[in-house]
Amino acid sequence: ITSMTFKTINSDKQGTPYSDAVELGDLIQFSGMLGADKNGIVEGGLEAEVDQIFANLKSGLEHYNLNFSNVVKCLVLLKSMDEFEIFNNAYLKHFTKPYPTRSAFAVLELPRGASVEIEFLAKK
């Protein structure tokens, strides 16, 4: 490993023990993102949370002069697979073909009462 640059977008403000993104060569690994703004998890359910996650991702990608087309992998954690179709419809508002690779899992709980958390990997 030659050099690694850590870029923290907002976790210092929240006192969280991780970096929001780590750049290694031409890859940017983003930590899992919740559908939260400065006031907490957004209201309106899963679709609103997904939209907020993508707004947060857009800000992170812009730091590196990237956009959604640079995303190559998504890891999705859902509180309920009963909302998988709702999730997919919201997700497809933000990505077009060719889609990133993706894994999706149902989990017992997510931080701050969120319905969804998504982790992203982008390539410059």
Tab-separated table of N, CA, C and O in Angstrom, residues 2-124:
chain	number	residue	atom	x	y	z
A	2	THR	N	0.724	2.075	-0.979
A	2	THR	CA	1.572	3.250	-1.079
A	2	THR	C	1.081	4.382	-0.189
A	2	THR	O	1.719	4.718	0.787
A	3	SER	N	-0.043	4.976	-0.511
A	3	SER	CA	-0.557	6.035	0.351
A	3	SER	C	-2.065	5.910	0.445
A	3	SER	O	-2.729	5.520	-0.502
A	4	MET	N	-2.577	6.228	1.604
A	4	MET	CA	-4.007	6.166	1.819
A	4	MET	C	-4.449	7.514	2.368
A	4	MET	O	-3.858	8.016	3.312
A	5	THR	N	-5.455	8.093	1.747
A	5	THR	CA	-5.970	9.379	2.176
A	5	THR	C	-7.335	9.160	2.801
A	5	THR	O	-8.207	8.563	2.183
A	6	PHE	N	-7.504	9.631	4.016
A	6	PHE	CA	-8.798	9.557	4.679
A	6	PHE	C	-9.513	10.876	4.487
A	6	PHE	O	-8.921	11.930	4.695
A	7	LYS	N	-10.754	10.827	4.087
A	7	LYS	CA	-11.560	12.029	3.953
A	7	LYS	C	-12.795	11.841	4.803
A	7	LYS	O	-13.585	10.937	4.571
A	8	THR	N	-12.933	12.665	5.797
A	8	THR	CA	-14.114	12.599	6.650
A	8	THR	C	-15.079	13.692	6.224
A	8	THR	O	-14.727	14.863	6.208
A	9	ILE	N	-16.281	13.286	5.864
A	9	ILE	CA	-17.280	14.243	5.403
A	9	ILE	C	-18.046	14.835	6.586
A	9	ILE	O	-18.208	16.027	6.671
A	10	ASN	N	-18.505	13.995	7.525
A	10	ASN	CA	-19.266	14.537	8.646
A	10	ASN	C	-19.151	13.733	9.934
A	10	ASN	O	-19.746	14.096	10.919
A	11	SER	N	-18.402	12.644	9.967
A	11	SER	CA	-18.448	11.821	11.170
A	11	SER	C	-17.802	12.490	12.377
A	11	SER	O	-18.139	12.162	13.497
A	12	ASP	N	-16.888	13.438	12.182
A	12	ASP	CA	-16.322	14.157	13.327
A	12	ASP	C	-17.420	14.871	14.116
A	12	ASP	O	-17.380	14.918	15.338
A	13	LYS	N	-18.406	15.421	13.411
A	13	LYS	CA	-19.486	16.143	14.082
A	13	LYS	C	-20.323	15.221	14.954
A	13	LYS	O	-20.866	15.625	15.946
A	14	GLN	N	-20.419	13.958	14.536
A	14	GLN	CA	-21.257	13.013	15.259
A	14	GLN	C	-20.467	12.186	16.260
A	14	GLN	O	-21.026	11.359	16.959
A	15	GLY	N	-19.153	12.374	16.300
A	15	GLY	CA	-18.330	11.634	17.242
A	15	GLY	C	-18.265	10.148	16.955
A	15	GLY	O	-18.090	9.334	17.856
A	16	THR	N	-18.400	9.752	15.703
A	16	THR	CA	-18.384	8.338	15.348
A	16	THR	C	-16.955	7.860	15.111
A	16	THR	O	-16.125	8.612	14.614
A	17	PRO	N	-16.654	6.602	15.440
A	17	PRO	CA	-15.288	6.085	15.358
A	17	PRO	C	-14.933	5.477	14.000
A	17	PRO	O	-14.409	4.369	13.920
A	18	TYR	N	-15.251	6.155	12.913
A	18	TYR	CA	-14.912	5.656	11.588
A	18	TYR	C	-14.799	6.825	10.621
A	18	TYR	O	-15.263	7.925	10.899
A	19	SER	N	-14.193	6.564	9.466
A	19	SER	CA	-14.138	7.554	8.396
A	19	SER	C	-15.337	7.360	7.489
A	19	SER	O	-15.779	6.233	7.261
A	20	ASP	N	-15.845	8.440	6.958
A	20	ASP	CA	-16.958	8.344	6.021
A	20	ASP	C	-16.514	7.763	4.696
A	20	ASP	O	-17.291	7.110	4.010
A	21	ALA	N	-15.260	8.010	4.317
A	21	ALA	CA	-14.731	7.471	3.063
A	21	ALA	C	-13.232	7.304	3.194
A	21	ALA	O	-12.570	8.086	3.865
A	22	VAL	N	-12.723	6.264	2.543
A	22	VAL	CA	-11.288	6.026	2.490
A	22	VAL	C	-10.914	5.875	1.025
A	22	VAL	O	-11.535	5.101	0.300
A	23	GLU	N	-9.927	6.646	0.602
A	23	GLU	CA	-9.437	6.585	-0.769
A	23	GLU	C	-8.167	5.752	-0.799
A	23	GLU	O	-7.241	5.985	-0.032
A	24	LEU	N	-8.157	4.769	-1.683
A	24	LEU	CA	-6.980	3.931	-1.861
A	24	LEU	C	-6.770	3.761	-3.362
A	24	LEU	O	-7.542	3.069	-4.024
A	25	GLY	N	-5.752	4.433	-3.891
A	25	GLY	CA	-5.540	4.404	-5.334
A	25	GLY	C	-6.732	5.008	-6.043
A	25	GLY	O	-7.137	6.120	-5.732
A	26	ASP	N	-7.315	4.253	-6.987
A	26	ASP	CA	-8.459	4.785	-7.723
A	26	ASP	C	-9.798	4.293	-7.172
A	26	ASP	O	-10.836	4.433	-7.813
A	27	LEU	N	-9.784	3.731	-5.953
A	27	LEU	CA	-11.016	3.282	-5.302
A	27	LEU	C	-11.362	4.167	-4.119
A	27	LEU	O	-10.484	4.580	-3.365
A	28	ILE	N	-12.649	4.434	-3.965
A	28	ILE	CA	-13.164	5.173	-2.810
A	28	ILE	C	-14.183	4.264	-2.136
A	28	ILE	O	-15.204	3.903	-2.730
A	29	GLN	N	-13.893	3.878	-0.887
A	29	GLN	CA	-14.821	3.050	-0.114
A	29	GLN	C	-15.577	3.966	0.838
A	29	GLN	O	-14.974	4.621	1.681
A	30	PHE	N	-16.895	4.032	0.670
A	30	PHE	CA	-17.742	4.827	1.552
A	30	PHE	C	-18.315	3.932	2.641
A	30	PHE	O	-18.758	2.813	2.366
A	31	SER	N	-18.305	4.419	3.858
A	31	SER	CA	-18.951	3.705	4.957
A	31	SER	C	-20.451	3.611	4.689
A	31	SER	O	-20.994	4.360	3.868
A	32	GLY	N	-21.102	2.725	5.420
A	32	GLY	CA	-22.549	2.607	5.295
A	32	GLY	C	-23.219	3.936	5.575
A	32	GLY	O	-22.848	4.641	6.510
A	33	MET	N	-24.186	4.280	4.741
A	33	MET	CA	-24.907	5.547	4.871
A	33	MET	C	-26.348	5.293	5.247
A	33	MET	O	-26.992	4.393	4.713
A	34	LEU	N	-26.816	6.117	6.163
A	34	LEU	CA	-28.219	6.103	6.562
A	34	LEU	C	-28.940	7.248	5.864
A	34	LEU	O	-28.307	8.214	5.433
A	35	GLY	N	-30.246	7.168	5.825
A	35	GLY	CA	-31.064	8.234	5.254
A	35	GLY	C	-31.255	9.349	6.253
A	35	GLY	O	-32.369	9.617	6.692
A	36	ALA	N	-30.160	9.999	6.618
A	36	ALA	CA	-30.189	11.027	7.659
A	36	ALA	C	-29.635	12.334	7.119
A	36	ALA	O	-28.709	12.347	6.306
A	37	ASP	N	-30.200	13.410	7.616
A	37	ASP	CA	-29.633	14.729	7.376
A	37	ASP	C	-29.183	15.272	8.727
A	37	ASP	O	-29.106	14.506	9.698
A	38	LYS	N	-28.925	16.560	8.809
A	38	LYS	CA	-28.406	17.131	10.068
A	38	LYS	C	-29.389	16.993	11.231
A	38	LYS	O	-29.004	17.096	12.386
A	39	ASN	N	-30.665	16.724	10.940
A	39	ASN	CA	-31.683	16.579	11.980
A	39	ASN	C	-31.967	15.132	12.358
A	39	ASN	O	-32.829	14.869	13.177
A	40	GLY	N	-31.290	14.171	11.722
A	40	GLY	CA	-31.513	12.763	12.009
A	40	GLY	C	-32.133	12.047	10.815
A	40	GLY	O	-32.148	12.571	9.698
A	41	ILE	N	-32.658	10.847	11.071
A	41	ILE	CA	-33.288	10.056	10.006
A	41	ILE	C	-34.470	10.842	9.444
A	41	ILE	O	-35.306	11.348	10.204
A	42	VAL	N	-34.522	10.946	8.118
A	42	VAL	CA	-35.595	11.718	7.493
A	42	VAL	C	-36.923	11.006	7.653
A	42	VAL	O	-36.977	9.778	7.754
A	43	GLU	N	-37.992	11.780	7.667
A	43	GLU	CA	-39.337	11.223	7.761
A	43	GLU	C	-39.822	10.843	6.375
A	43	GLU	O	-39.347	11.354	5.378
A	44	GLY	N	-40.779	9.927	6.321
A	44	GLY	CA	-41.391	9.564	5.051
A	44	GLY	C	-41.174	8.120	4.660
A	44	GLY	O	-41.572	7.703	3.580
A	45	GLY	N	-40.474	7.355	5.516
A	45	GLY	CA	-40.331	5.932	5.244
A	45	GLY	C	-39.123	5.591	4.394
A	45	GLY	O	-38.239	6.412	4.144
A	46	LEU	N	-39.122	4.344	3.951
A	46	LEU	CA	-37.975	3.778	3.244
A	46	LEU	C	-37.586	4.584	2.010
A	46	LEU	O	-36.412	4.871	1.789
A	47	GLU	N	-38.547	4.957	1.181
A	47	GLU	CA	-38.228	5.687	-0.052
A	47	GLU	C	-37.538	7.017	0.262
A	47	GLU	O	-36.540	7.371	-0.376
A	48	ALA	N	-38.035	7.728	1.245
A	48	ALA	CA	-37.414	8.999	1.636
A	48	ALA	C	-36.002	8.781	2.166
A	48	ALA	O	-35.088	9.564	1.885
A	49	GLU	N	-35.797	7.696	2.910
A	49	GLU	CA	-34.463	7.385	3.419
A	49	GLU	C	-33.499	7.078	2.274
A	49	GLU	O	-32.355	7.543	2.266
A	50	VAL	N	-33.958	6.294	1.283
A	50	VAL	CA	-33.101	5.979	0.134
A	50	VAL	C	-32.741	7.263	-0.609
A	50	VAL	O	-31.575	7.480	-0.964
A	51	ASP	N	-33.711	8.130	-0.831
A	51	ASP	CA	-33.429	9.402	-1.517
A	51	ASP	C	-32.396	10.219	-0.750
A	51	ASP	O	-31.498	10.821	-1.349
A	52	GLN	N	-32.485	10.236	0.572
A	52	GLN	CA	-31.529	10.988	1.382
A	52	GLN	C	-30.147	10.339	1.334
A	52	GLN	O	-29.126	11.035	1.288
A	53	ILE	N	-30.106	9.015	1.336
A	53	ILE	CA	-28.814	8.324	1.210
A	53	ILE	C	-28.137	8.749	-0.086
A	53	ILE	O	-26.940	9.061	-0.100
A	54	PHE	N	-28.882	8.793	-1.171
A	54	PHE	CA	-28.280	9.180	-2.452
A	54	PHE	C	-27.901	10.654	-2.477
A	54	PHE	O	-26.919	11.035	-3.122
A	55	ALA	N	-28.626	11.507	-1.770
A	55	ALA	CA	-28.213	12.913	-1.649
A	55	ALA	C	-26.890	12.992	-0.891
A	55	ALA	O	-25.986	13.750	-1.268
A	56	ASN	N	-26.758	12.189	0.170
A	56	ASN	CA	-25.514	12.163	0.938
A	56	ASN	C	-24.372	11.592	0.093
A	56	ASN	O	-23.250	12.113	0.122
A	57	LEU	N	-24.656	10.525	-0.655
A	57	LEU	CA	-23.642	9.930	-1.518
A	57	LEU	C	-23.188	10.933	-2.571
A	57	LEU	O	-21.991	11.040	-2.857
A	58	LYS	N	-24.134	11.657	-3.156
A	58	LYS	CA	-23.790	12.654	-4.180
A	58	LYS	C	-22.766	13.640	-3.637
A	58	LYS	O	-21.779	13.959	-4.314
A	59	SER	N	-22.970	14.118	-2.418
A	59	SER	CA	-22.014	15.051	-1.800
A	59	SER	C	-20.640	14.405	-1.653
A	59	SER	O	-19.617	15.034	-1.927
A	60	GLY	N	-20.611	13.157	-1.214
A	60	GLY	CA	-19.345	12.458	-1.054
A	60	GLY	C	-18.637	12.243	-2.377
A	60	GLY	O	-17.426	12.452	-2.496
A	61	LEU	N	-19.387	11.839	-3.392
A	61	LEU	CA	-18.796	11.629	-4.710
A	61	LEU	C	-18.267	12.927	-5.298
A	61	LEU	O	-17.197	12.953	-5.925
A	62	GLU	N	-19.008	14.021	-5.105
A	62	GLU	CA	-18.574	15.314	-5.645
A	62	GLU	C	-17.230	15.736	-5.070
A	62	GLU	O	-16.454	16.409	-5.753
A	63	HIS	N	-16.930	15.362	-3.832
A	63	HIS	CA	-15.630	15.684	-3.241
A	63	HIS	C	-14.498	15.130	-4.108
A	63	HIS	O	-13.429	15.728	-4.209
A	64	TYR	N	-14.737	13.994	-4.733
A	64	TYR	CA	-13.734	13.335	-5.575
A	64	TYR	C	-13.973	13.610	-7.063
A	64	TYR	O	-13.386	12.959	-7.912
A	65	ASN	N	-14.858	14.550	-7.383
A	65	ASN	CA	-15.238	14.861	-8.766
A	65	ASN	C	-15.800	13.638	-9.482
A	65	ASN	O	-15.512	13.392	-10.653
A	66	LEU	N	-16.611	12.876	-8.769
A	66	LEU	CA	-17.243	11.677	-9.310
A	66	LEU	C	-18.757	11.835	-9.279
A	66	LEU	O	-19.282	12.778	-8.682
A	67	ASN	N	-19.455	10.879	-9.903
A	67	ASN	CA	-20.914	10.867	-9.847
A	67	ASN	C	-21.394	9.422	-9.711
A	67	ASN	O	-20.578	8.514	-9.584
A	68	PHE	N	-22.689	9.217	-9.759
A	68	PHE	CA	-23.252	7.883	-9.535
A	68	PHE	C	-22.719	6.842	-10.517
A	68	PHE	O	-22.658	5.660	-10.191
A	69	SER	N	-22.330	7.254	-11.718
A	69	SER	CA	-21.822	6.293	-12.695
A	69	SER	C	-20.477	5.698	-12.277
A	69	SER	O	-20.060	4.683	-12.831
A	70	ASN	N	-19.807	6.304	-11.296
A	70	ASN	CA	-18.538	5.781	-10.794
A	70	ASN	C	-18.735	4.693	-9.735
A	70	ASN	O	-17.774	4.035	-9.346
A	71	VAL	N	-19.950	4.510	-9.251
A	71	VAL	CA	-20.215	3.514	-8.218
A	71	VAL	C	-20.187	2.131	-8.857
A	71	VAL	O	-20.881	1.877	-9.846
A	72	VAL	N	-19.377	1.229	-8.290
A	72	VAL	CA	-19.233	-0.109	-8.856
A	72	VAL	C	-19.821	-1.209	-7.975
A	72	VAL	O	-20.039	-2.324	-8.444
A	73	LYS	N	-20.099	-0.912	-6.708
A	73	LYS	CA	-20.629	-1.930	-5.785
A	73	LYS	C	-21.468	-1.261	-4.710
A	73	LYS	O	-21.117	-0.196	-4.200
A	74	CYS	N	-22.579	-1.891	-4.371
A	74	CYS	CA	-23.435	-1.448	-3.269
A	74	CYS	C	-23.704	-2.635	-2.352
A	74	CYS	O	-23.959	-3.744	-2.824
A	75	LEU	N	-23.657	-2.381	-1.078
A	75	LEU	CA	-24.053	-3.363	-0.076
A	75	LEU	C	-25.246	-2.774	0.662
A	75	LEU	O	-25.134	-1.713	1.276
A	76	VAL	N	-26.391	-3.438	0.556
A	76	VAL	CA	-27.647	-2.922	1.092
A	76	VAL	C	-28.062	-3.731	2.313
A	76	VAL	O	-28.119	-4.965	2.261
A	77	LEU	N	-28.362	-3.028	3.393
A	77	LEU	CA	-28.891	-3.644	4.608
A	77	LEU	C	-30.298	-3.094	4.824
A	77	LEU	O	-30.480	-1.888	4.976
A	78	LEU	N	-31.278	-3.981	4.796
A	78	LEU	CA	-32.679	-3.592	4.966
A	78	LEU	C	-33.216	-4.140	6.282
A	78	LEU	O	-32.911	-5.274	6.650
A	79	LYS	N	-34.034	-3.348	6.931
A	79	LYS	CA	-34.669	-3.813	8.158
A	79	LYS	C	-35.741	-4.852	7.854
A	79	LYS	O	-36.024	-5.721	8.667
A	80	SER	N	-36.324	-4.790	6.641
A	80	SER	CA	-37.372	-5.744	6.279
A	80	SER	C	-37.338	-6.039	4.781
A	80	SER	O	-37.408	-5.118	3.967
A	81	MET	N	-37.265	-7.315	4.431
A	81	MET	CA	-37.337	-7.704	3.020
A	81	MET	C	-38.745	-7.507	2.468
A	81	MET	O	-38.946	-7.524	1.257
A	82	ASP	N	-39.731	-7.261	3.341
A	82	ASP	CA	-41.074	-6.953	2.867
A	82	ASP	C	-41.080	-5.657	2.061
A	82	ASP	O	-42.004	-5.416	1.282
A	83	GLU	N	-40.072	-4.809	2.257
A	83	GLU	CA	-39.987	-3.535	1.549
A	83	GLU	C	-38.983	-3.568	0.395
A	83	GLU	O	-38.596	-2.521	-0.127
A	84	PHE	N	-38.586	-4.763	-0.032
A	84	PHE	CA	-37.568	-4.898	-1.071
A	84	PHE	C	-37.995	-4.234	-2.378
A	84	PHE	O	-37.209	-3.566	-3.039
A	85	GLU	N	-39.251	-4.393	-2.775
A	85	GLU	CA	-39.736	-3.775	-4.014
A	85	GLU	C	-39.746	-2.252	-3.900
A	85	GLU	O	-39.352	-1.542	-4.834
A	86	ILE	N	-40.169	-1.737	-2.752
A	86	ILE	CA	-40.133	-0.290	-2.510
A	86	ILE	C	-38.694	0.202	-2.598
A	86	ILE	O	-38.400	1.226	-3.224
A	87	PHE	N	-37.776	-0.564	-1.997
A	87	PHE	CA	-36.364	-0.199	-2.054
A	87	PHE	C	-35.887	-0.151	-3.504
A	87	PHE	O	-35.257	0.818	-3.936
A	88	ASN	N	-36.152	-1.213	-4.273
A	88	ASN	CA	-35.687	-1.256	-5.662
A	88	ASN	C	-36.218	-0.090	-6.481
A	88	ASN	O	-35.489	0.501	-7.279
A	89	ASN	N	-37.485	0.258	-6.309
A	89	ASN	CA	-38.054	1.387	-7.046
A	89	ASN	C	-37.344	2.695	-6.692
A	89	ASN	O	-37.057	3.513	-7.565
A	90	ALA	N	-37.049	2.896	-5.418
A	90	ALA	CA	-36.340	4.108	-4.992
A	90	ALA	C	-34.905	4.095	-5.504
A	90	ALA	O	-34.380	5.108	-5.976
A	91	TYR	N	-34.253	2.947	-5.440
A	91	TYR	CA	-32.866	2.773	-5.886
A	91	TYR	C	-32.732	3.087	-7.376
A	91	TYR	O	-31.794	3.761	-7.805
A	92	LEU	N	-33.694	2.609	-8.174
A	92	LEU	CA	-33.631	2.787	-9.623
A	92	LEU	C	-33.834	4.228	-10.065
A	92	LEU	O	-33.554	4.566	-11.218
A	93	LYS	N	-34.291	5.100	-9.177
A	93	LYS	CA	-34.389	6.523	-9.504
A	93	LYS	C	-32.995	7.144	-9.605
A	93	LYS	O	-32.837	8.214	-10.183
A	94	HIS	N	-31.983	6.475	-9.045
A	94	HIS	CA	-30.656	7.074	-8.931
A	94	HIS	C	-29.592	6.397	-9.789
A	94	HIS	O	-28.546	7.000	-10.051
A	95	PHE	N	-29.816	5.173	-10.220
A	95	PHE	CA	-28.852	4.459	-11.052
A	95	PHE	C	-29.479	4.094	-12.387
A	95	PHE	O	-30.672	3.831	-12.470
A	96	THR	N	-28.656	4.072	-13.416
A	96	THR	CA	-29.071	3.584	-14.727
A	96	THR	C	-28.098	2.488	-15.148
A	96	THR	O	-27.036	2.327	-14.540
A	97	LYS	N	-28.437	1.750	-16.189
A	97	LYS	CA	-27.565	0.678	-16.676
A	97	LYS	C	-26.276	1.275	-17.220
A	97	LYS	O	-26.318	2.355	-17.799
A	98	PRO	N	-25.164	0.628	-17.076
A	98	PRO	CA	-24.967	-0.621	-16.346
A	98	PRO	C	-24.982	-0.358	-14.841
A	98	PRO	O	-24.338	0.569	-14.348
A	99	TYR	N	-25.753	-1.155	-14.126
A	99	TYR	CA	-25.885	-0.983	-12.683
A	99	TYR	C	-24.631	-1.476	-11.963
A	99	TYR	O	-23.947	-2.376	-12.449
A	100	PRO	N	-24.380	-0.912	-10.774
A	100	PRO	CA	-23.291	-1.466	-9.951
A	100	PRO	C	-23.643	-2.884	-9.501
A	100	PRO	O	-24.822	-3.259	-9.483
A	101	THR	N	-22.650	-3.663	-9.126
A	101	THR	CA	-22.950	-4.939	-8.483
A	101	THR	C	-23.585	-4.630	-7.143
A	101	THR	O	-23.426	-3.533	-6.596
A	102	ARG	N	-24.327	-5.607	-6.600
A	102	ARG	CA	-25.052	-5.323	-5.361
A	102	ARG	C	-25.308	-6.591	-4.579
A	102	ARG	O	-25.550	-7.652	-5.148
A	103	SER	N	-25.248	-6.454	-3.276
A	103	SER	CA	-25.693	-7.490	-2.340
A	103	SER	C	-26.734	-6.840	-1.445
A	103	SER	O	-26.648	-5.648	-1.155
A	104	ALA	N	-27.716	-7.621	-1.012
A	104	ALA	CA	-28.747	-7.089	-0.121
A	104	ALA	C	-29.057	-8.118	0.959
A	104	ALA	O	-29.185	-9.311	0.664
A	105	PHE	N	-29.164	-7.648	2.170
A	105	PHE	CA	-29.421	-8.503	3.327
A	105	PHE	C	-30.485	-7.871	4.211
A	105	PHE	O	-30.547	-6.649	4.337
A	106	ALA	N	-31.263	-8.697	4.861
A	106	ALA	CA	-32.165	-8.237	5.915
A	106	ALA	C	-31.419	-8.352	7.233
A	106	ALA	O	-30.699	-9.326	7.470
A	107	VAL	N	-31.571	-7.341	8.070
A	107	VAL	CA	-30.905	-7.313	9.370
A	107	VAL	C	-31.937	-7.050	10.462
A	107	VAL	O	-33.006	-6.517	10.199
A	108	LEU	N	-31.575	-7.425	11.672
A	108	LEU	CA	-32.494	-7.253	12.799
A	108	LEU	C	-32.739	-5.783	13.120
A	108	LEU	O	-33.878	-5.361	13.313
A	109	GLU	N	-31.669	-4.993	13.169
A	109	GLU	CA	-31.773	-3.573	13.494
A	109	GLU	C	-30.712	-2.797	12.754
A	109	GLU	O	-29.684	-3.348	12.368
A	110	LEU	N	-30.963	-1.491	12.619
A	110	LEU	CA	-29.986	-0.570	12.053
A	110	LEU	C	-29.827	0.609	12.993
A	110	LEU	O	-30.743	0.919	13.777
A	111	PRO	N	-28.700	1.305	12.937
A	111	PRO	CA	-28.488	2.438	13.822
A	111	PRO	C	-29.567	3.508	13.669
A	111	PRO	O	-30.113	3.709	12.581
A	112	ARG	N	-29.864	4.162	14.770
A	112	ARG	CA	-30.761	5.322	14.813
A	112	ARG	C	-32.173	5.035	14.321
A	112	ARG	O	-32.891	5.922	13.899
A	113	GLY	N	-32.560	3.758	14.318
A	113	GLY	CA	-33.916	3.401	13.895
A	113	GLY	C	-34.133	3.449	12.395
A	113	GLY	O	-35.272	3.482	11.936
A	114	ALA	N	-33.057	3.424	11.620
A	114	ALA	CA	-33.162	3.500	10.162
A	114	ALA	C	-33.808	2.246	9.590
A	114	ALA	O	-33.765	1.168	10.186
A	115	SER	N	-34.386	2.389	8.399
A	115	SER	CA	-34.972	1.264	7.666
A	115	SER	C	-33.987	0.643	6.702
A	115	SER	O	-34.157	-0.494	6.275
A	116	VAL	N	-32.950	1.410	6.318
A	116	VAL	CA	-31.994	0.958	5.312
A	116	VAL	C	-30.643	1.620	5.555
A	116	VAL	O	-30.578	2.756	6.034
A	117	GLU	N	-29.595	0.880	5.238
A	117	GLU	CA	-28.231	1.417	5.236
A	117	GLU	C	-27.563	0.875	3.973
A	117	GLU	O	-27.763	-0.275	3.601
A	118	ILE	N	-26.815	1.753	3.279
A	118	ILE	CA	-26.138	1.325	2.053
A	118	ILE	C	-24.677	1.737	2.111
A	118	ILE	O	-24.355	2.869	2.453
A	119	GLU	N	-23.818	0.793	1.766
A	119	GLU	CA	-22.390	1.031	1.657
A	119	GLU	C	-22.033	1.044	0.171
A	119	GLU	O	-22.584	0.251	-0.600
A	120	PHE	N	-21.150	1.949	-0.226
A	120	PHE	CA	-20.810	2.114	-1.644
A	120	PHE	C	-19.314	2.015	-1.878
A	120	PHE	O	-18.515	2.455	-1.040
A	121	LEU	N	-18.943	1.477	-3.033
A	121	LEU	CA	-17.566	1.478	-3.507
A	121	LEU	C	-17.583	2.170	-4.869
A	121	LEU	O	-18.382	1.813	-5.742
A	122	ALA	N	-16.714	3.173	-5.025
A	122	ALA	CA	-16.645	3.910	-6.293
A	122	ALA	C	-15.229	3.806	-6.865
A	122	ALA	O	-14.264	3.645	-6.136
A	123	LYS	N	-15.146	3.915	-8.180
A	123	LYS	CA	-13.862	3.882	-8.876
A	123	LYS	C	-13.699	5.174	-9.656
A	123	LYS	O	-14.629	5.610	-10.335
A	124	LYS	N	-12.518	5.767	-9.530
A	124	LYS	CA	-12.231	6.998	-10.277
A	124	LYS	C	-12.140	6.701	-11.758
A	124	LYS	O	-11.769	5.622	-12.165
